[in-house]
DNA sequence: ATATCCCGCCAATCG
DNA sequence: CGATTGGCGGGATAT
């Protein structure tokens, strides 16, 4: 039932049936999950405090079948801003996002990459029940970003870890990996709509990737602009500037100016980058301690050893992810 | 050609 | 059973 309403054609329509020819514009973009998720969020009761979301109402409101809404709800659930409240009913909890994300980050720093990989790998094979639940992938995706430099990674990179595949593996394994990536697109798209991540283009790889959005406020943005993004980074030569300004940066966060930027230059191995931190302000006792150590290091003109670097990086990145950072991060080679 | 990823069939699950 | 959830991937659309 409910065919489309996009007609408004003005030309032929003869008895054709549904070939491909003319008529146009079918606009696949407008049907994207990302856009639908954005509209979905706009329909969610904005005021804090829990409220109810009715799938059927939402479906008719957005003029879409329920199937797609499940994709969105699943992600929102794993992000913590919604919980099942019964048949066709969900409770909207925008205030819980930050809490859930913090938890995921904590876990991310606890386990190793291999552990993460094994988990999903375990899904495969086990009878015939190989499954990539959107929720699981969503959590893994988020945790993975937390362990990547600048909280950025391409979906292929995510798949390489979550679903490692051998060189001479059988076709079915590669097919599974492909399927994994397809799902990751779904996850990334709704996370983009929520504002947790943003699509960017890796400076070195030049390939599309997704990056964690710093300082996500407590509630999801009433996405309306988060539509697609236009990263575009033409130049190839870092040039003298060497200050490849932070690509995105939507807007200056509210009140407290969480001045914190990561300047990256030169292709570094896909590991944690070497860096020097320059303290400028400090009001957070926790990060203050971290910065002190780094500052000391700087005066000595020496670099911390690898293990220490990792710790420093993560601590600083952690603050960045939270939007509580009050220092400038400078990455050097 | 390659990167994205919409659409909806149909299998679990629920009630 | 029918209805609700939600894997999965064919193949169309965007670049």
mmCIF file with all atom_site columns, C-alpha atoms (C1' of nucleotides) in Angstrom, chain A residues 28-29 66-67 70 74 84 87-88 130-132 182-183, chain C residues 2-15:
data_model
loop_
_atom_site.group_PDB
_atom_site.id
_atom_site.type_symbol
_atom_site.label_atom_id
_atom_site.label_alt_id
_atom_site.label_comp_id
_atom_site.label_asym_id
_atom_site.label_entity_id
_atom_site.label_seq_id
_atom_site.pdbx_PDB_ins_code
_atom_site.Cartn_x
_atom_site.Cartn_y
_atom_site.Cartn_z
_atom_site.occupancy
_atom_site.B_iso_or_equiv
_atom_site.pdbx_formal_charge
_atom_site.auth_seq_id
_atom_site.auth_comp_id
_atom_site.auth_asym_id
_atom_site.auth_atom_id
_atom_site.pdbx_PDB_model_num
ATOM 1  C CA    . UNK A 1 28  ? 18.628 7.638   -4.047 1.00 0.00 ? 28  UNK A CA    1
ATOM 2  C CA    . UNK A 1 29  ? 20.351 10.046  -1.732 1.00 0.00 ? 29  UNK A CA    1
ATOM 3  C CA    . UNK A 1 66  ? 9.349  -0.165  9.574  1.00 0.00 ? 66  UNK A CA    1
ATOM 4  C CA    . UNK A 1 67  ? 12.277 -2.219  8.442  1.00 0.00 ? 67  UNK A CA    1
ATOM 5  C CA    . UNK A 1 70  ? 14.814 -1.003  13.117 1.00 0.00 ? 70  UNK A CA    1
ATOM 6  C CA    . UNK A 1 74  ? 19.230 -0.697  16.958 1.00 0.00 ? 74  UNK A CA    1
ATOM 7  C CA    . UNK A 1 84  ? 12.880 -1.139  24.138 1.00 0.00 ? 84  UNK A CA    1
ATOM 8  C CA    . UNK A 1 87  ? 5.907  -3.796  21.268 1.00 0.00 ? 87  UNK A CA    1
ATOM 9  C CA    . UNK A 1 88  ? 6.555  -0.959  18.858 1.00 0.00 ? 88  UNK A CA    1
ATOM 10 C CA    . UNK A 1 130 ? 27.170 -16.349 11.368 1.00 0.00 ? 130 UNK A CA    1
ATOM 11 C CA    . UNK A 1 131 ? 25.804 -13.045 12.316 1.00 0.00 ? 131 UNK A CA    1
ATOM 12 C CA    . UNK A 1 132 ? 26.724 -9.417  12.288 1.00 0.00 ? 132 UNK A CA    1
ATOM 13 C CA    . UNK A 1 182 ? 28.204 -3.328  4.114  1.00 0.00 ? 182 UNK A CA    1
ATOM 14 C CA    . UNK A 1 183 ? 26.791 -3.357  7.628  1.00 0.00 ? 183 UNK A CA    1
ATOM 15 C "C1'" . DG  C 2 2   ? 0.025  -13.631 12.751 1.00 0.00 ? 2   DG  C "C1'" 1
ATOM 16 C "C1'" . DA  C 2 3   ? 2.974  -9.741  13.949 1.00 0.00 ? 3   DA  C "C1'" 1
ATOM 17 C "C1'" . DT  C 2 4   ? 7.339  -7.945  15.288 1.00 0.00 ? 4   DT  C "C1'" 1
ATOM 18 C "C1'" . DT  C 2 5   ? 12.371 -7.896  14.732 1.00 0.00 ? 5   DT  C "C1'" 1
ATOM 19 C "C1'" . DG  C 2 6   ? 16.194 -7.738  12.117 1.00 0.00 ? 6   DG  C "C1'" 1
ATOM 20 C "C1'" . DG  C 2 7   ? 19.960 -10.796 9.161  1.00 0.00 ? 7   DG  C "C1'" 1
ATOM 21 C "C1'" . DC  C 2 8   ? 21.618 -10.651 4.579  1.00 0.00 ? 8   DC  C "C1'" 1
ATOM 22 C "C1'" . DG  C 2 9   ? 22.995 -9.635  0.009  1.00 0.00 ? 9   DG  C "C1'" 1
ATOM 23 C "C1'" . DG  C 2 10  ? 21.358 -8.683  -5.053 1.00 0.00 ? 10  DG  C "C1'" 1
ATOM 24 C "C1'" . DG  C 2 11  ? 22.076 -5.253  -7.847 1.00 0.00 ? 11  DG  C "C1'" 1
ATOM 25 C "C1'" . DA  C 2 12  ? 20.937 -0.170  -8.612 1.00 0.00 ? 12  DA  C "C1'" 1
ATOM 26 C "C1'" . DT  C 2 13  ? 22.989 4.480   -7.906 1.00 0.00 ? 13  DT  C "C1'" 1
ATOM 27 C "C1'" . DA  C 2 14  ? 26.746 7.637   -6.895 1.00 0.00 ? 14  DA  C "C1'" 1
ATOM 28 C "C1'" . DT  C 2 15  ? 31.504 9.007   -7.980 1.00 0.00 ? 15  DT  C "C1'" 1
#
